[in-house]
mmCIF file of C-alpha atoms in Angstrom:
data_model
loop_
_atom_site.group_PDB
_atom_site.id
_atom_site.type_symbol
_atom_site.label_atom_id
_atom_site.label_comp_id
_atom_site.label_asym_id
_atom_site.label_seq_id
_atom_site.Cartn_x
_atom_site.Cartn_y
_atom_site.Cartn_z
ATOM 1 C CA MET A 1 -54.031 86.808 -36.562
ATOM 2 C CA ALA A 2 -52.351 89.947 -35.261
ATOM 3 C CA ASN A 3 -51.631 90.153 -31.537
ATOM 4 C CA PRO A 4 -52.640 93.225 -29.510
ATOM 5 C CA VAL A 5 -50.002 95.947 -29.723
ATOM 6 C CA ALA A 6 -49.674 96.176 -25.942
ATOM 7 C CA GLU A 7 -48.791 92.463 -25.769
ATOM 8 C CA ALA A 8 -46.044 92.492 -28.404
ATOM 9 C CA GLY A 9 -43.488 89.819 -27.543
ATOM 10 C CA ARG A 10 -45.753 87.948 -25.132
ATOM 11 C CA ASP A 11 -45.746 84.739 -27.225
ATOM 12 C CA ALA A 12 -41.949 84.801 -27.438
ATOM 13 C CA ARG A 13 -41.646 85.282 -23.675
ATOM 14 C CA LEU A 14 -43.998 82.375 -22.994
ATOM 15 C CA ARG A 15 -42.220 80.076 -25.439
ATOM 16 C CA HIS A 16 -38.577 81.061 -24.974
ATOM 17 C CA GLY A 17 -38.473 82.804 -21.600
ATOM 18 C CA TRP A 18 -37.954 86.449 -20.649
ATOM 19 C CA LEU A 19 -34.163 86.494 -20.983
ATOM 20 C CA ARG A 20 -34.002 85.029 -24.474
ATOM 21 C CA SER A 21 -36.866 87.168 -25.746
ATOM 22 C CA ASN A 22 -35.092 90.318 -24.552
ATOM 23 C CA ARG A 23 -31.482 89.369 -25.245
ATOM 24 C CA PHE A 24 -30.781 92.016 -27.891
ATOM 25 C CA LEU A 25 -32.481 94.708 -25.841
ATOM 26 C CA ILE A 26 -30.284 93.770 -22.866
ATOM 27 C CA LEU A 27 -27.139 93.718 -25.004
ATOM 28 C CA ARG A 28 -27.941 97.140 -26.438
ATOM 29 C CA ARG A 29 -28.479 98.675 -23.019
ATOM 30 C CA CYS A 30 -25.205 97.133 -21.839
ATOM 31 C CA SER A 31 -23.426 98.562 -24.895
ATOM 32 C CA GLN A 32 -24.877 102.039 -24.338
ATOM 33 C CA LEU A 33 -24.060 101.922 -20.627
ATOM 34 C CA LEU A 34 -20.529 100.640 -21.228
ATOM 35 C CA ILE A 35 -19.756 103.457 -23.669
ATOM 36 C CA LEU A 36 -21.177 106.009 -21.235
ATOM 37 C CA LEU A 37 -19.017 104.547 -18.446
ATOM 38 C CA MET A 38 -15.971 104.815 -20.714
ATOM 39 C CA PHE A 39 -16.676 108.556 -20.903
ATOM 40 C CA LEU A 40 -17.439 108.798 -17.174
ATOM 41 C CA SER A 41 -14.363 106.884 -16.036
ATOM 42 C CA GLY A 42 -12.358 110.127 -16.225
ATOM 43 C CA PRO A 43 -14.666 112.511 -14.330
ATOM 44 C CA LEU A 44 -15.607 109.856 -11.764
ATOM 45 C CA TRP A 45 -12.405 107.916 -11.163
ATOM 46 C CA GLY A 46 -9.658 109.811 -12.993
ATOM 47 C CA ILE A 47 -9.133 107.013 -15.535
ATOM 48 C CA TRP A 48 -9.612 108.518 -18.990
ATOM 49 C CA ILE A 49 -10.746 105.828 -21.426
ATOM 50 C CA LEU A 50 -12.773 108.191 -23.600
ATOM 51 C CA ARG A 51 -12.199 111.928 -23.153
ATOM 52 C CA GLY A 52 -14.707 114.263 -24.788
ATOM 53 C CA ASN A 53 -18.262 113.525 -25.856
ATOM 54 C CA TYR A 54 -20.290 111.712 -28.494
ATOM 55 C CA SER A 55 -19.390 114.307 -31.156
ATOM 56 C CA ALA A 56 -15.613 114.179 -30.714
ATOM 57 C CA SER A 57 -13.430 112.239 -28.300
ATOM 58 C CA LEU A 58 -10.020 110.732 -27.654
ATOM 59 C CA LEU A 59 -9.671 107.024 -27.022
ATOM 60 C CA ALA A 60 -6.979 106.315 -24.406
ATOM 61 C CA GLU A 61 -5.734 109.901 -24.791
ATOM 62 C CA THR A 62 -4.393 108.929 -28.220
ATOM 63 C CA VAL A 63 -6.863 107.912 -30.920
ATOM 64 C CA PRO A 64 -9.263 110.676 -32.042
ATOM 65 C CA LEU A 65 -12.844 109.674 -32.821
ATOM 66 C CA THR A 66 -15.099 112.131 -34.626
ATOM 67 C CA ASP A 67 -18.796 112.009 -35.426
ATOM 68 C CA PRO A 68 -19.163 111.935 -39.238
ATOM 69 C CA LEU A 69 -21.797 114.687 -39.262
ATOM 70 C CA MET A 70 -19.616 117.045 -37.246
ATOM 71 C CA MET A 71 -16.721 116.246 -39.564
ATOM 72 C CA LEU A 72 -18.788 117.191 -42.623
ATOM 73 C CA GLU A 73 -20.049 120.350 -40.937
ATOM 74 C CA SER A 74 -16.470 121.351 -40.106
ATOM 75 C CA LEU A 75 -15.297 120.823 -43.648
ATOM 76 C CA LEU A 76 -18.207 122.704 -45.211
ATOM 77 C CA ALA A 77 -17.878 125.549 -42.698
ATOM 78 C CA GLY A 78 -14.229 125.972 -43.679
ATOM 79 C CA HIS A 79 -12.811 124.764 -40.377
ATOM 80 C CA TRP A 80 -10.271 122.304 -41.693
ATOM 81 C CA PRO A 81 -9.385 119.995 -38.803
ATOM 82 C CA ALA A 82 -5.870 119.057 -37.816
ATOM 83 C CA TRP A 83 -4.533 115.928 -39.480
ATOM 84 C CA LEU A 84 -5.064 113.883 -36.341
ATOM 85 C CA VAL A 85 -8.786 114.591 -36.407
ATOM 86 C CA TRP A 86 -8.909 112.989 -39.826
ATOM 87 C CA VAL A 87 -7.978 109.759 -38.120
ATOM 88 C CA GLY A 88 -11.357 110.120 -36.459
ATOM 89 C CA ALA A 89 -12.855 109.284 -39.826
ATOM 90 C CA VAL A 90 -12.100 105.672 -38.870
ATOM 91 C CA VAL A 91 -15.560 105.891 -37.285
ATOM 92 C CA VAL A 92 -16.984 106.102 -40.808
ATOM 93 C CA LEU A 93 -15.075 103.012 -41.878
ATOM 94 C CA ILE A 94 -16.154 101.005 -38.833
ATOM 95 C CA TYR A 95 -19.844 101.835 -39.138
ATOM 96 C CA GLY A 96 -19.703 101.476 -42.903
ATOM 97 C CA LEU A 97 -18.247 97.985 -42.570
ATOM 98 C CA ILE A 98 -20.689 96.813 -39.899
ATOM 99 C CA GLY A 99 -23.654 98.287 -41.709
ATOM 100 C CA ASN A 100 -27.053 99.718 -40.880
ATOM 101 C CA ARG A 101 -27.548 102.462 -38.299
ATOM 102 C CA VAL A 102 -25.633 100.617 -35.598
ATOM 103 C CA PHE A 103 -24.787 103.884 -33.840
ATOM 104 C CA CYS A 104 -28.494 104.625 -33.411
ATOM 105 C CA GLY A 105 -29.350 101.300 -31.815
ATOM 106 C CA TRP A 106 -26.189 100.462 -29.868
ATOM 107 C CA VAL A 107 -24.415 103.730 -28.983
ATOM 108 C CA CYS A 108 -26.717 106.766 -29.053
ATOM 109 C CA PRO A 109 -27.664 107.982 -25.529
ATOM 110 C CA VAL A 110 -30.990 109.330 -26.809
ATOM 111 C CA ASN A 111 -32.121 105.871 -27.967
ATOM 112 C CA PRO A 112 -33.257 104.663 -24.491
ATOM 113 C CA VAL A 113 -35.399 107.810 -24.206
ATOM 114 C CA THR A 114 -37.159 107.232 -27.531
ATOM 115 C CA ASP A 115 -37.460 103.494 -26.806
ATOM 116 C CA LEU A 116 -39.202 104.335 -23.532
ATOM 117 C CA ALA A 117 -41.640 106.601 -25.363
ATOM 118 C CA ALA A 118 -42.395 103.832 -27.889
ATOM 119 C CA TRP A 119 -42.912 101.285 -25.091
ATOM 120 C CA LEU A 120 -45.317 103.611 -23.287
ATOM 121 C CA ARG A 121 -47.241 104.210 -26.511
ATOM 122 C CA ARG A 122 -47.780 100.475 -26.858
ATOM 123 C CA LYS A 123 -48.749 99.948 -23.226
ATOM 124 C CA LEU A 124 -51.107 102.942 -23.145
ATOM 125 C CA GLY A 125 -52.623 102.179 -26.536
ATOM 126 C CA LEU A 126 -51.615 105.546 -28.016
ATOM 127 C CA ARG A 127 -51.667 104.473 -31.638
ATOM 128 C CA GLN A 128 -53.085 107.621 -33.267
ATOM 129 C CA SER A 129 -50.408 110.080 -34.298
ATOM 130 C CA ALA A 130 -49.532 112.712 -36.821
ATOM 131 C CA SER A 131 -47.927 111.668 -40.068
ATOM 132 C CA LEU A 132 -44.497 112.739 -41.268
ATOM 133 C CA PRO A 133 -42.536 111.436 -44.258
ATOM 134 C CA ARG A 134 -39.554 109.370 -43.174
ATOM 135 C CA SER A 135 -37.530 111.026 -45.922
ATOM 136 C CA LEU A 136 -37.769 114.291 -43.974
ATOM 137 C CA ARG A 137 -34.592 113.398 -42.040
ATOM 138 C CA TYR A 138 -32.612 113.506 -45.287
ATOM 139 C CA GLY A 139 -33.977 116.964 -45.998
ATOM 140 C CA ILE A 140 -32.938 118.101 -42.520
ATOM 141 C CA LEU A 141 -29.484 116.594 -43.098
ATOM 142 C CA LEU A 142 -29.160 118.614 -46.320
ATOM 143 C CA VAL A 143 -30.287 121.801 -44.549
ATOM 144 C CA VAL A 144 -27.704 121.234 -41.785
ATOM 145 C CA LEU A 145 -24.874 120.763 -44.276
ATOM 146 C CA VAL A 146 -25.871 123.703 -46.473
ATOM 147 C CA GLY A 147 -26.450 125.860 -43.393
ATOM 148 C CA SER A 148 -22.959 125.062 -42.084
ATOM 149 C CA ALA A 149 -21.428 125.961 -45.436
ATOM 150 C CA VAL A 150 -23.302 129.266 -45.651
ATOM 151 C CA SER A 151 -22.927 130.346 -42.019
ATOM 152 C CA GLY A 152 -19.416 129.052 -41.435
ATOM 153 C CA THR A 153 -20.553 127.493 -38.145
ATOM 154 C CA LEU A 154 -21.414 124.010 -36.919
ATOM 155 C CA ILE A 155 -25.106 124.828 -36.702
ATOM 156 C CA TRP A 156 -26.278 121.353 -35.726
ATOM 157 C CA GLU A 157 -24.037 121.220 -32.666
ATOM 158 C CA TRP A 158 -26.051 124.032 -31.065
ATOM 159 C CA ILE A 159 -29.188 121.867 -30.893
ATOM 160 C CA ASN A 160 -27.877 118.316 -31.339
ATOM 161 C CA PRO A 161 -29.794 116.233 -28.735
ATOM 162 C CA VAL A 162 -27.117 113.529 -28.755
ATOM 163 C CA ALA A 163 -24.355 116.023 -27.970
ATOM 164 C CA LEU A 164 -26.496 117.870 -25.413
ATOM 165 C CA MET A 165 -27.442 114.691 -23.576
ATOM 166 C CA GLY A 166 -23.891 113.408 -23.773
ATOM 167 C CA ARG A 167 -22.475 116.616 -22.319
ATOM 168 C CA GLY A 168 -25.095 116.588 -19.589
ATOM 169 C CA LEU A 169 -24.295 113.022 -18.557
ATOM 170 C CA ILE A 170 -20.534 113.244 -18.940
ATOM 171 C CA HIS A 171 -19.467 116.683 -17.756
ATOM 172 C CA GLY A 172 -19.847 117.447 -14.084
ATOM 173 C CA SER A 173 -17.794 119.934 -12.097
ATOM 174 C CA GLY A 174 -14.431 118.333 -11.345
ATOM 175 C CA GLU A 175 -13.495 114.742 -10.705
ATOM 176 C CA GLY A 176 -15.076 112.315 -8.283
ATOM 177 C CA VAL A 177 -18.595 110.938 -7.838
ATOM 178 C CA LEU A 178 -19.850 113.720 -5.558
ATOM 179 C CA ALA A 179 -18.459 116.462 -7.794
ATOM 180 C CA TRP A 180 -20.037 114.827 -10.848
ATOM 181 C CA LEU A 181 -23.450 114.535 -9.174
ATOM 182 C CA LYS A 182 -23.240 118.148 -7.998
ATOM 183 C CA GLY A 183 -22.484 119.418 -11.484
ATOM 184 C CA LEU A 184 -24.903 117.153 -13.367
ATOM 185 C CA GLY A 185 -27.864 119.526 -13.301
ATOM 186 C CA ALA A 186 -25.791 122.528 -14.336
ATOM 187 C CA ALA A 187 -24.140 120.547 -17.128
ATOM 188 C CA PHE A 188 -27.497 119.546 -18.578
ATOM 189 C CA GLY A 189 -28.763 123.107 -18.471
ATOM 190 C CA ALA A 190 -31.520 123.874 -20.947
ATOM 191 C CA GLY A 191 -30.646 120.692 -22.866
ATOM 192 C CA ILE A 192 -32.799 118.636 -20.521
ATOM 193 C CA TRP A 193 -35.899 120.382 -21.832
ATOM 194 C CA LEU A 194 -35.002 119.418 -25.385
ATOM 195 C CA ILE A 195 -34.746 115.780 -24.324
ATOM 196 C CA VAL A 196 -38.105 116.030 -22.550
ATOM 197 C CA ALA A 197 -39.592 117.626 -25.674
ATOM 198 C CA LEU A 198 -38.308 114.766 -27.850
ATOM 199 C CA PHE A 199 -39.769 112.226 -25.425
ATOM 200 C CA LEU A 200 -43.191 113.902 -25.466
ATOM 201 C CA PHE A 201 -43.037 114.317 -29.245
ATOM 202 C CA ASP A 202 -42.466 110.567 -29.670
ATOM 203 C CA LEU A 203 -45.044 109.674 -27.033
ATOM 204 C CA LEU A 204 -47.901 111.972 -28.027
ATOM 205 C CA VAL A 205 -47.360 113.276 -31.548
ATOM 206 C CA VAL A 206 -45.500 110.957 -33.935
ATOM 207 C CA GLU A 207 -44.614 107.345 -33.229
ATOM 208 C CA HIS A 208 -40.830 106.925 -33.482
ATOM 209 C CA GLY A 209 -40.890 110.593 -34.434
ATOM 210 C CA TRP A 210 -37.334 111.673 -33.692
ATOM 211 C CA CYS A 211 -35.268 108.644 -34.715
ATOM 212 C CA GLY A 212 -37.605 107.489 -37.454
ATOM 213 C CA HIS A 213 -38.434 110.794 -39.136
ATOM 214 C CA LEU A 214 -36.250 113.734 -38.105
ATOM 215 C CA CYS A 215 -32.737 112.882 -36.887
ATOM 216 C CA PRO A 216 -30.111 113.927 -39.480
ATOM 217 C CA MET A 217 -27.414 111.914 -37.691
ATOM 218 C CA GLY A 218 -29.475 108.771 -38.209
ATOM 219 C CA ALA A 219 -29.943 109.686 -41.865
ATOM 220 C CA LEU A 220 -26.178 110.038 -42.358
ATOM 221 C CA TYR A 221 -25.367 106.819 -40.524
ATOM 222 C CA GLY A 222 -27.939 105.070 -42.713
ATOM 223 C CA VAL A 223 -26.127 106.255 -45.833
ATOM 224 C CA ILE A 224 -22.746 105.263 -44.388
ATOM 225 C CA GLY A 225 -23.898 101.761 -43.434
ATOM 226 C CA SER A 226 -26.105 101.069 -46.449
ATOM 227 C CA GLN A 227 -23.583 98.623 -47.924
ATOM 228 C CA GLY A 228 -22.410 97.087 -44.658
ATOM 229 C CA VAL A 229 -21.787 93.422 -44.023
ATOM 230 C CA VAL A 230 -24.203 92.661 -41.170
ATOM 231 C CA GLN A 231 -27.895 92.382 -41.976
ATOM 232 C CA ILE A 232 -31.026 90.905 -40.432
ATOM 233 C CA SER A 233 -32.797 88.319 -42.539
ATOM 234 C CA ALA A 234 -36.258 86.736 -42.365
ATOM 235 C CA GLU A 235 -34.713 83.343 -43.119
ATOM 236 C CA LYS A 236 -37.691 81.325 -41.872
ATOM 237 C CA ARG A 237 -40.451 83.584 -43.105
ATOM 238 C CA ASP A 238 -42.539 80.558 -44.076
ATOM 239 C CA ASN A 239 -43.015 80.029 -40.328
ATOM 240 C CA CYS A 240 -44.511 83.514 -39.885
ATOM 241 C CA THR A 241 -47.970 83.468 -38.268
ATOM 242 C CA ARG A 242 -48.699 87.150 -39.032
ATOM 243 C CA CYS A 243 -48.799 87.970 -35.323
ATOM 244 C CA MET A 244 -47.303 91.384 -36.261
ATOM 245 C CA ASP A 245 -45.232 91.592 -33.077
ATOM 246 C CA CYS A 246 -42.112 92.489 -35.076
ATOM 247 C CA PHE A 247 -43.986 95.348 -36.762
ATOM 248 C CA HIS A 248 -45.255 96.566 -33.386
ATOM 249 C CA VAL A 249 -41.772 96.896 -31.860
ATOM 250 C CA CYS A 250 -39.633 97.840 -34.866
ATOM 251 C CA PRO A 251 -38.642 101.555 -34.958
ATOM 252 C CA GLU A 252 -38.793 101.330 -38.765
ATOM 253 C CA PRO A 253 -41.625 98.829 -39.379
ATOM 254 C CA GLN A 254 -41.934 99.673 -43.060
ATOM 255 C CA ILE A 255 -38.610 97.922 -43.757
ATOM 256 C CA LEU A 256 -39.979 94.528 -42.651
ATOM 257 C CA ARG A 257 -42.845 94.407 -45.123
ATOM 258 C CA GLU A 258 -40.954 93.242 -48.201
ATOM 259 C CA PRO A 259 -38.534 90.744 -46.582
ATOM 260 C CA LEU A 260 -41.285 89.154 -44.517
ATOM 261 C CA LEU A 261 -44.433 89.346 -46.618
ATOM 262 C CA VAL A 262 -43.273 89.457 -50.254
ATOM 263 C CA LYS A 263 -42.340 85.841 -50.908
ATOM 264 C CA LYS A 264 -40.777 86.536 -54.305
ATOM 265 C CA GLY A 265 -38.257 88.981 -52.875
ATOM 266 C CA THR A 266 -35.134 88.605 -50.770
ATOM 267 C CA PRO A 267 -35.634 87.861 -47.079
ATOM 268 C CA ARG A 268 -32.761 90.205 -46.160
ATOM 269 C CA VAL A 269 -33.710 93.453 -44.413
ATOM 270 C CA ALA A 270 -31.433 95.468 -46.669
ATOM 271 C CA SER A 271 -32.888 98.924 -45.990
ATOM 272 C CA ASP A 272 -30.482 101.608 -44.750
ATOM 273 C CA ALA A 273 -33.177 102.606 -42.233
ATOM 274 C CA CYS A 274 -32.586 99.480 -40.112
ATOM 275 C CA ILE A 275 -30.896 100.299 -36.782
ATOM 276 C CA ALA A 276 -29.885 96.652 -36.194
ATOM 277 C CA CYS A 277 -31.602 96.682 -32.803
ATOM 278 C CA GLY A 278 -32.572 93.011 -33.026
ATOM 279 C CA ARG A 279 -35.989 93.537 -31.471
ATOM 280 C CA CYS A 280 -37.654 91.694 -34.355
ATOM 281 C CA ILE A 281 -35.520 88.680 -33.411
ATOM 282 C CA ASP A 282 -36.360 89.051 -29.721
ATOM 283 C CA VAL A 283 -40.147 89.171 -30.043
ATOM 284 C CA CYS A 284 -40.609 86.518 -32.724
ATOM 285 C CA ALA A 285 -41.888 83.295 -31.163
ATOM 286 C CA GLU A 286 -41.348 81.441 -34.454
ATOM 287 C CA ASN A 287 -37.634 82.378 -34.798
ATOM 288 C CA VAL A 288 -38.244 83.860 -38.231
ATOM 289 C CA PHE A 289 -35.391 86.401 -38.079
ATOM 290 C CA GLU A 290 -31.640 85.800 -37.928
ATOM 291 C CA ILE A 291 -28.489 87.908 -38.206
ATOM 292 C CA LYS A 292 -26.637 87.096 -41.417
ATOM 293 C CA SER A 293 -23.744 88.347 -43.498
ATOM 294 C CA LYS A 294 -24.532 90.360 -46.599
ATOM 295 C CA PHE A 295 -22.829 87.603 -48.574
ATOM 296 C CA HIS A 296 -24.878 84.812 -47.044
ATOM 297 C CA TYR A 297 -26.894 82.796 -49.555
ATOM 298 C CA SER A 298 -30.389 82.557 -48.187
ATOM 299 C CA GLY A 299 -32.234 79.297 -48.272
ATOM 300 C CA ALA A 300 -35.568 81.044 -47.867
ATOM 301 C CA LYS A 301 -38.021 80.315 -50.616
ATOM 302 C CA LYS A 302 -38.490 83.019 -53.241
#
């Protein structure tokens, strides 16, 4: 029998304890915070680990890292980057090898905002929402790329919430903690209202609206990681009690239906929509889900 939405994960917490039933959530927040601190180490302490922002940066003042979407926009707009920037395409190789939308779940600074909106929806019982096709994000991705080619500009970078939030958090006025705090509000500028709008959109209009339906960056990372090595698998799906907790917390619940409920199919969550957040593993009291290699032979019954 399905558990109440507001109590998703309660059985896992009672059986396994709070820490174990939130371990992937904690690891993701640590990953997101660590990457942000790598950017902030320069403005705050004068130690430049990552210089730049989430769209383009330099690692240790040497290795360029470039967001794949910005790279494609640049190429289509006719702004051929210097040869060093091409090295930034290593980002594509890394995410492609790992698989899934790892950037969305483990790096993106907007993810904690949308996760908070989803958590509040569950706690407040706000289950009614508008309906949008999840394929819409691929249409937006196509519009962004075509628009860049036609206009000759990086059109997405003007409104990219990830870049706007990154710039707001990273760029203060000068170095040092006090200077950074003083310049934080000015650096955010009007971008803060876009972040607030996304939060309210997810909370009140469409569940998992931004990440699950609209974000073109997520769409591109899904394509890049579609053949990656790391996947989540419902290895012990015979133990499933249909509590539905995993469906309640998953940002892309539709991808769990076949691996978990269709016994004749593969237990691997092979969809490119998966953000590898691990929340299905966290909240499952029966330990149904595990992280596996793409090449792992599953012992789950088919």
